[in-house]
CSV table of C-alpha atoms and ligand atoms in Angstrom, one decimal:
chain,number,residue,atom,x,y,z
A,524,UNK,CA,-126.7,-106.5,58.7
A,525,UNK,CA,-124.9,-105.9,55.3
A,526,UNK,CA,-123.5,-108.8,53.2
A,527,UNK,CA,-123.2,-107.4,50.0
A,528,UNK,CA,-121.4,-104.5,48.6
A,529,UNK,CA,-124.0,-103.1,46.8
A,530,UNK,CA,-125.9,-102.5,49.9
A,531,UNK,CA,-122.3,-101.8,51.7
A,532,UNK,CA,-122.6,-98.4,49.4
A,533,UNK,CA,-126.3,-97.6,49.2
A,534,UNK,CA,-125.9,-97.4,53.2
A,535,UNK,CA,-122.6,-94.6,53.3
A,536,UNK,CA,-124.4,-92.9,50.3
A,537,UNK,CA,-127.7,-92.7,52.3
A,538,UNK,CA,-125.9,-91.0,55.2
A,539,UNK,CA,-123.7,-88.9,53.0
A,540,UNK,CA,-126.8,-87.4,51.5
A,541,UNK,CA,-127.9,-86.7,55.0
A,542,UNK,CA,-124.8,-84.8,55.3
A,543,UNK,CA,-123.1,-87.7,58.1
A,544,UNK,CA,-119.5,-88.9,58.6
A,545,UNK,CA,-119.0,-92.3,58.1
A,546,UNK,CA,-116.5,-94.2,59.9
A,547,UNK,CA,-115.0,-97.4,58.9
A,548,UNK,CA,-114.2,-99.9,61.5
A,549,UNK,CA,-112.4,-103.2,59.6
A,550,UNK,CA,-112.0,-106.2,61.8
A,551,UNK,CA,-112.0,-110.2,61.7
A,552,UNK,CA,-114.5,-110.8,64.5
A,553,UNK,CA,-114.0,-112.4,67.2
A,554,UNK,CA,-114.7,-108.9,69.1
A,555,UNK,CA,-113.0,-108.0,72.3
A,556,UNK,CA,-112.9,-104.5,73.9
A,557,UNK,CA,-110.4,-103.3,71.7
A,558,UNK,CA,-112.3,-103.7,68.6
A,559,UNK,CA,-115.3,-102.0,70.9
A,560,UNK,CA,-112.4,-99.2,71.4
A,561,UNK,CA,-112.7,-98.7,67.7
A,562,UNK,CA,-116.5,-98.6,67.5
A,563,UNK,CA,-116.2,-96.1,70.4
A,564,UNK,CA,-114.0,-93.6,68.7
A,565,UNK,CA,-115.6,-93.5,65.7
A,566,UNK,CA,-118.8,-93.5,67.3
A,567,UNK,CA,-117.5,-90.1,69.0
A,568,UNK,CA,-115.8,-88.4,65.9
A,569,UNK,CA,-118.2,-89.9,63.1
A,570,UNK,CA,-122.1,-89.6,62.6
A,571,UNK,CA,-122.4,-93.1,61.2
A,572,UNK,CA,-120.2,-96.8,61.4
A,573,UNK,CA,-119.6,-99.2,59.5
A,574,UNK,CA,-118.0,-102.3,61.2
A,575,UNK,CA,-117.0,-104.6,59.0
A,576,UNK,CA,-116.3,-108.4,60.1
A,577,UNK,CA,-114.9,-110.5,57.4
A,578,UNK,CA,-112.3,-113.6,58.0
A,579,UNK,CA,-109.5,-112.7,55.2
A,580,UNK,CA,-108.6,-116.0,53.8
A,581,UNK,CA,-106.0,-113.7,51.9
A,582,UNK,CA,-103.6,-112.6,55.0
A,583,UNK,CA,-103.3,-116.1,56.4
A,584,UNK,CA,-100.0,-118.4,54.9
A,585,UNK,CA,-100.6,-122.4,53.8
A,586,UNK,CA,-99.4,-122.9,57.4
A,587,UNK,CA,-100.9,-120.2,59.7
A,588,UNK,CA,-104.4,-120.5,61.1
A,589,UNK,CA,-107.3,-119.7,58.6
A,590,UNK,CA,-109.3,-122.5,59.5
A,591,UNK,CA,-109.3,-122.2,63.4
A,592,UNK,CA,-109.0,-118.6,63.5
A,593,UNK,CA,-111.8,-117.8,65.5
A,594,UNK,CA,-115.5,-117.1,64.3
A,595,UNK,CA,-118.1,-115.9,66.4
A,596,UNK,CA,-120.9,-114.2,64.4
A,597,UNK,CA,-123.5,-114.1,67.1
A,598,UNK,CA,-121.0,-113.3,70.2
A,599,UNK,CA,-119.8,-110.4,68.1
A,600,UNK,CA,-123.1,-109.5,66.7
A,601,UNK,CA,-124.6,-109.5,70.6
A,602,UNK,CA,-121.7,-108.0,72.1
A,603,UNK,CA,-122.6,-104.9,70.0
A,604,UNK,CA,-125.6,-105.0,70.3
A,605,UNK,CA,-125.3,-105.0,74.2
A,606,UNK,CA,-122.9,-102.1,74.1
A,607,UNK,CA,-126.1,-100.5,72.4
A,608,UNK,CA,-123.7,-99.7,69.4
A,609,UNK,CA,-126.3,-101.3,66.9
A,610,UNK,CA,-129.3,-99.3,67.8
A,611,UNK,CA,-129.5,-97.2,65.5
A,612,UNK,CA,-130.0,-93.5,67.3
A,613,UNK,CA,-127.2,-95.0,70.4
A,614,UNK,CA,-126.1,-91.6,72.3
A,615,UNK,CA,-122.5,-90.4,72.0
A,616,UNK,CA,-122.3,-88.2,75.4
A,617,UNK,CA,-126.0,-87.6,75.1
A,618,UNK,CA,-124.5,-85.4,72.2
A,619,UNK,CA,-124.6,-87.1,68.8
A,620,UNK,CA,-127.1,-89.5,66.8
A,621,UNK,CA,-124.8,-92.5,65.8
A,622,UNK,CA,-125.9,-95.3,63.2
A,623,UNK,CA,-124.0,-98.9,63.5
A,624,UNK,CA,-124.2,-100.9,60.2
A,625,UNK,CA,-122.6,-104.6,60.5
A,626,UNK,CA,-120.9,-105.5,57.2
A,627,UNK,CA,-120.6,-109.4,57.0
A,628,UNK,CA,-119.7,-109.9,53.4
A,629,UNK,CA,-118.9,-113.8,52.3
A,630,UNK,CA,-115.6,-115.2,50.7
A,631,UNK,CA,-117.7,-115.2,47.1
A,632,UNK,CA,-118.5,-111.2,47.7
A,633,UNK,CA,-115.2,-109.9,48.4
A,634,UNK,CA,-113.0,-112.8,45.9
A,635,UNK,CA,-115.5,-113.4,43.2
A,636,UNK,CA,-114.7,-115.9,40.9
A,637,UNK,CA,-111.6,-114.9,38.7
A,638,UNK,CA,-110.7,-112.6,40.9
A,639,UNK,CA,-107.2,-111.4,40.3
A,640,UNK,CA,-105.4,-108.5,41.3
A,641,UNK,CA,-103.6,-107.6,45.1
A,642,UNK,CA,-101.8,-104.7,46.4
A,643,UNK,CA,-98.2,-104.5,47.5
A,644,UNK,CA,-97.2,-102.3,49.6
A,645,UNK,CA,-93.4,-101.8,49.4
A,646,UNK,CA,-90.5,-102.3,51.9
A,647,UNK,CA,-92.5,-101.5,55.4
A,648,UNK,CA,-94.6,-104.4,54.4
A,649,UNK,CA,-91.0,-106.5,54.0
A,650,UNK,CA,-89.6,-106.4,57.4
A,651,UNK,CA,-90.6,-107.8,60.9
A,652,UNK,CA,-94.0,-109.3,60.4
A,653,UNK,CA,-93.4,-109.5,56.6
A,654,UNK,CA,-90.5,-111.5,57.2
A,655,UNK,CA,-92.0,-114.3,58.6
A,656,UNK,CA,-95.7,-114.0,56.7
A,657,UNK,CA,-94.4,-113.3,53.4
A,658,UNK,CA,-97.8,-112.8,51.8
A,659,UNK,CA,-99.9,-111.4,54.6
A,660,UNK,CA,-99.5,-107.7,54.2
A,661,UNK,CA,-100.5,-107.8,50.7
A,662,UNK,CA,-103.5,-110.1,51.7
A,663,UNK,CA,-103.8,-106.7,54.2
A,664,UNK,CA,-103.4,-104.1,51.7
A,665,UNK,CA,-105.7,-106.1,49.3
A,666,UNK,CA,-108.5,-106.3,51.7
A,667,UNK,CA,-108.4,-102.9,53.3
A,668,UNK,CA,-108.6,-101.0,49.8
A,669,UNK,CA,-111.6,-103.1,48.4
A,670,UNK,CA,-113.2,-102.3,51.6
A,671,UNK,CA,-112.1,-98.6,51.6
A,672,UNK,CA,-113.9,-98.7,48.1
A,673,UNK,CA,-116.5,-100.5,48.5
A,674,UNK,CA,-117.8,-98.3,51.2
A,675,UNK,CA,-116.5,-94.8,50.2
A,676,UNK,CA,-116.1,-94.4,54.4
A,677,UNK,CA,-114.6,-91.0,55.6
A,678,UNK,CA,-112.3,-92.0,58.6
A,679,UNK,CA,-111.1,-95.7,59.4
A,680,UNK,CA,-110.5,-96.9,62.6
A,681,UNK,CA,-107.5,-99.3,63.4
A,682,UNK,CA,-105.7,-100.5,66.6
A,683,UNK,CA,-102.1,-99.6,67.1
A,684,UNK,CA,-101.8,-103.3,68.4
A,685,UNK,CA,-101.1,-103.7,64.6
A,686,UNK,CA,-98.9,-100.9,64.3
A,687,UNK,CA,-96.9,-102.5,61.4
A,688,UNK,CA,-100.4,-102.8,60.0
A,689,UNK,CA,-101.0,-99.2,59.8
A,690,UNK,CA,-98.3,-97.8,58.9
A,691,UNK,CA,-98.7,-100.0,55.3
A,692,UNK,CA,-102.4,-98.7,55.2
A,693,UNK,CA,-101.0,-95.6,55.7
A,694,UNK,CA,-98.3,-95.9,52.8
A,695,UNK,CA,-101.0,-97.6,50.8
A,696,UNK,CA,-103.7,-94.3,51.1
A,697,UNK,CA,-100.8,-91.9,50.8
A,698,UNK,CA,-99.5,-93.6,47.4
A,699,UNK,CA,-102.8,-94.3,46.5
A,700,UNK,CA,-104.6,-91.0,47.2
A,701,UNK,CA,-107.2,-92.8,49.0
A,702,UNK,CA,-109.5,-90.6,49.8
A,703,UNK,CA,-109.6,-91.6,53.3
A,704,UNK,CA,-108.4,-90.8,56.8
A,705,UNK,CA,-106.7,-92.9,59.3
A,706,UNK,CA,-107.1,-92.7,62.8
A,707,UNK,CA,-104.7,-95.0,65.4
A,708,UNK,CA,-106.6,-95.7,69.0
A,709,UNK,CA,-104.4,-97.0,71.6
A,710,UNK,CA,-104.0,-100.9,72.6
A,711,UNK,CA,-106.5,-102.2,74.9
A,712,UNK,CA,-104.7,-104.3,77.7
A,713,UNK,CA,-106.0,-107.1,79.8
A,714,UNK,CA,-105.7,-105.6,84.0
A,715,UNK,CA,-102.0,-107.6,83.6
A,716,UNK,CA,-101.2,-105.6,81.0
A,717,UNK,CA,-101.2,-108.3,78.0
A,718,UNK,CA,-102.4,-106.6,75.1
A,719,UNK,CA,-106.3,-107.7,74.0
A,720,UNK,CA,-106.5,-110.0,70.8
A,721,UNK,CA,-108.2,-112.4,69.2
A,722,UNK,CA,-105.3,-114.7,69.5
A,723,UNK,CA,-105.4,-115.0,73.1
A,724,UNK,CA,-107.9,-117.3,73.7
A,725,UNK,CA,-105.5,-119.7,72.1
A,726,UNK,CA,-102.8,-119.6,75.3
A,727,UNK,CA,-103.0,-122.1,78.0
A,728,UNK,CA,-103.4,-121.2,81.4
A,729,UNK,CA,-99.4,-121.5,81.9
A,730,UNK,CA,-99.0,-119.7,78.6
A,731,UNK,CA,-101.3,-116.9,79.6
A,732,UNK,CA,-99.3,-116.0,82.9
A,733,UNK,CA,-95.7,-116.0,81.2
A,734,UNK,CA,-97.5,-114.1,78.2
A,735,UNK,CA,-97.6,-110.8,80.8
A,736,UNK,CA,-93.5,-110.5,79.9
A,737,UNK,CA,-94.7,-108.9,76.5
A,738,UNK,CA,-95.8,-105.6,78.5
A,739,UNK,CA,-93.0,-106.0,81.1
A,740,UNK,CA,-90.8,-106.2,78.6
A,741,UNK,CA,-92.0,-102.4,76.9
A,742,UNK,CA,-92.4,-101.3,79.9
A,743,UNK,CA,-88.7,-101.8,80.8
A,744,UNK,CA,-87.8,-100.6,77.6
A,745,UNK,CA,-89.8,-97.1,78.2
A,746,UNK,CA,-87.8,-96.8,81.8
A,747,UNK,CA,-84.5,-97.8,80.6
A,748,UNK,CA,-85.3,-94.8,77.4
A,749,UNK,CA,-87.4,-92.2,79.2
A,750,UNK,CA,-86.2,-92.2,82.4
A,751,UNK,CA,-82.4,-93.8,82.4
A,752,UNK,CA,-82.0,-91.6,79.1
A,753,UNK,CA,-80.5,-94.3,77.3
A,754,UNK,CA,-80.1,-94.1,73.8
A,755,UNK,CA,-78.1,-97.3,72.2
A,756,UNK,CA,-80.7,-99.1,70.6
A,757,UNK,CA,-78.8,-102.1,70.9
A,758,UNK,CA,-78.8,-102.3,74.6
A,759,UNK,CA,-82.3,-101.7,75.1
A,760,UNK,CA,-83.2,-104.5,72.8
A,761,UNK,CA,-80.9,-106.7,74.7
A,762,UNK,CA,-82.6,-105.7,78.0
A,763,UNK,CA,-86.1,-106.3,76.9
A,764,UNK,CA,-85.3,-109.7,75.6
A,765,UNK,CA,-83.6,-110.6,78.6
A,766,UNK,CA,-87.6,-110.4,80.0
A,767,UNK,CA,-89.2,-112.0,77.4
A,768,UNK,CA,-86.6,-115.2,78.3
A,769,UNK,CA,-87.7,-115.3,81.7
A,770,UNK,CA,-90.9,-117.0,80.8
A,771,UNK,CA,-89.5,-120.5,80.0
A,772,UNK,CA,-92.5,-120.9,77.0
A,773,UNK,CA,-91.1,-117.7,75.1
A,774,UNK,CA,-89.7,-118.2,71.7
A,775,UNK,CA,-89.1,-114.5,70.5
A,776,UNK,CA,-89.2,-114.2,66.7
A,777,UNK,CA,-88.2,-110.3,66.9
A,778,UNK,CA,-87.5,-107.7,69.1
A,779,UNK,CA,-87.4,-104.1,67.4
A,780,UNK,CA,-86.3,-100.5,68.3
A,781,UNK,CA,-87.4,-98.6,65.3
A,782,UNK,CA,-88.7,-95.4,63.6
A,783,UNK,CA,-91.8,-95.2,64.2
A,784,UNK,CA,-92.9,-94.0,60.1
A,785,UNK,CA,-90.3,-96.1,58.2
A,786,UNK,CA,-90.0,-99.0,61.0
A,787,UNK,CA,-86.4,-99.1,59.9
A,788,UNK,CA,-84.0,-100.5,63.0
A,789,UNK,CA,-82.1,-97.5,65.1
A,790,UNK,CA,-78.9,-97.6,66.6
A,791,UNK,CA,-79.6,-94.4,68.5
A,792,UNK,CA,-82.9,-93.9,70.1
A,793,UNK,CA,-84.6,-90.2,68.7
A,794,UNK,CA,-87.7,-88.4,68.7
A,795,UNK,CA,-90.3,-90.8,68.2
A,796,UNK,CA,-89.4,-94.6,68.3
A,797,UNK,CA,-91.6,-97.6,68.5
A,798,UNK,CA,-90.3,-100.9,70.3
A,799,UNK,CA,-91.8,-104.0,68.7
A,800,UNK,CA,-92.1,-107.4,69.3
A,801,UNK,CA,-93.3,-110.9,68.2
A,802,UNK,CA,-93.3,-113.6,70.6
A,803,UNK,CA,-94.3,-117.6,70.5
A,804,UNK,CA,-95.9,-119.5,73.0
A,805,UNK,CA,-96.4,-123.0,72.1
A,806,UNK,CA,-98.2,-122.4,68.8
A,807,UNK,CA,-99.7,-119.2,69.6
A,808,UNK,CA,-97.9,-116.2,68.0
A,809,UNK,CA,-98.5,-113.0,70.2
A,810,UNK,CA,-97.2,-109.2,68.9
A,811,UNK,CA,-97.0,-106.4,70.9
A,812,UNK,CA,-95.3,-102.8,70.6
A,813,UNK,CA,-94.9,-99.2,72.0
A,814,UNK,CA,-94.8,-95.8,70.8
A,815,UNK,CA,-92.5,-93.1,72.7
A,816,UNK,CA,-92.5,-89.2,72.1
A,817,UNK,CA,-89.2,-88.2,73.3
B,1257,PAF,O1,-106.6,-106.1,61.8
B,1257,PAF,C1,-107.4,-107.0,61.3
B,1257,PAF,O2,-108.3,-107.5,62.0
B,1257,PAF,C2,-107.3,-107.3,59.8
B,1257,PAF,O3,-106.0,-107.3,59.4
B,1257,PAF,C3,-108.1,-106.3,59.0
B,1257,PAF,C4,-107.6,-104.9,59.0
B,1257,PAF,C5,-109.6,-106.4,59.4
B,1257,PAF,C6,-108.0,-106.8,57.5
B,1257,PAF,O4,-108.5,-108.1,57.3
């Protein structure tokens, strides 16, 4: 296990010199299957990983949930180690030699004393999520860069879950010139079709069932789009908050159709929109989203 950056670098340098891929997996622990998504793909396209977990004290707001958000070094730490990513020599299709490095750096490592700078992504990082976490994107943007850095990775592995997320990195490496390549892997859904977070474990049991009109509510949205061929914006929004309501616990902060690059709203539905969404129960703030090729 990594903790410092120093030793975050000797390790991708190492592995360049053998001539290996790195890839770059950034996450907060509390590891679930679609973090082990992440570790999977860049296990399969990359000769080495890095997975990073590190609580960013920087995304949260006075009011969110920094303190409680969940930590479970040793769970994660196992959970990898029982997937047989952090054997060093693990066996991509019997194909490829793969190298897991953990990177556990500590508050002090990544926001030394005096530390003073942030990144601010323009107006994707204003709208929907940025709306109502004013700050978080740049805690985001802040974060991701020092740890694109720091590691000098090849490829970084994100979940679509936070699309709005990667379309800022995105932004961020293109304005940048980040030497650095993105890669999106699908959401990872529970058997009922709620997508897998961190977050979840918050829900109670009643909040848990109605949660299951987050995905009922895309999937309406891809019927009504795909195979009614509508194309008023408007009324599929409408539609797909109509579900959401049926659960009596859902307080929906947004419902989006948008362009899938700039996120910007539509009023007509074309080539490649995404549907987003944020949605409450009790104190529990849940997002979800979809991506159509039309
Ligand atoms: O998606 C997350 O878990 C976090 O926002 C990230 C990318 C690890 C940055 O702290």
């Amino acid at each position: 296990m990594l903790t410092s950056t120093a030793d975050l670098r000797s390790f991708v340098v190492s592995q360049h010199k053998l001539g290996k891929k790195v890839g770059f997996v950034p996450t907060m622990g509390a590891l679930h299957e679609g973090h082990l998504s992440l570790v999977e793909a860049s296990a399969k396209q990359c000769d080495a990983t890095v997975v990073s977990i590190f609580v960013n004290p920087s995304q949260f707001g006075p009011n969110e949930d920094f303190q409680r958000y969940p930590r479970t070094l040793e769970n994660d730490l196992s959970l990898l180690q029982k997937t047989g990513y952090l054997q060093a020599g693990y066996m991509t299709g019997g194909e490829q030699d793969t190298a897991v490095e953990v990177f556990v750096p500590s508050i002090t490592e990544m926001y030394p004393a005096g530390f003073d700078t942030s990144i601010h992504v323009g107006s994707v990082s204003q709208i929907l999520e940025g709306k109502s976490r004013p700050l978080h994107f740049q805690g985001v943007a802040t974060v991701v860069l020092k740890l694109f850095l720091a590691s000098q990775a090849d490829t970084a592995f994100f979940g679509q879950k936070d699309f709005q997320q990667i379309c800022i990195v995105r932004k961020m490496v293109s304005d940048l010139n980040v030497p650095i390549e993105i890669v999106m892997c699908p959401i990872v859904r529970e058997p009922d079709g709620l997508a897998m977070s961190s977050r979840n474990r918050y829900l109670s049991a009643s909040e848990r069932r109605q949660a299951v009109v987050l995905s009922q509510s895309l999937r309406l949205a891809e019927m009504m789009i795909v195979q009614d061929n509508i194309r008023d914006a408007a009324a599929v929004k409408r539609a797909a908050e109509q579900k959401i309501r049926t659960a009596p616990d859902a307080v929906i902060e947004y419902v989006s159709v948008a362009d899938s690059v700039t996120l910007d709203e539509l009023q007509r539905i074309e080539s490649k929109p995404v549907i987003l969404l944020a949605v409450k129960f009790g104190t529990t703030r849940l997002i979800d989203n979809l991506v159509l090729s039309l």
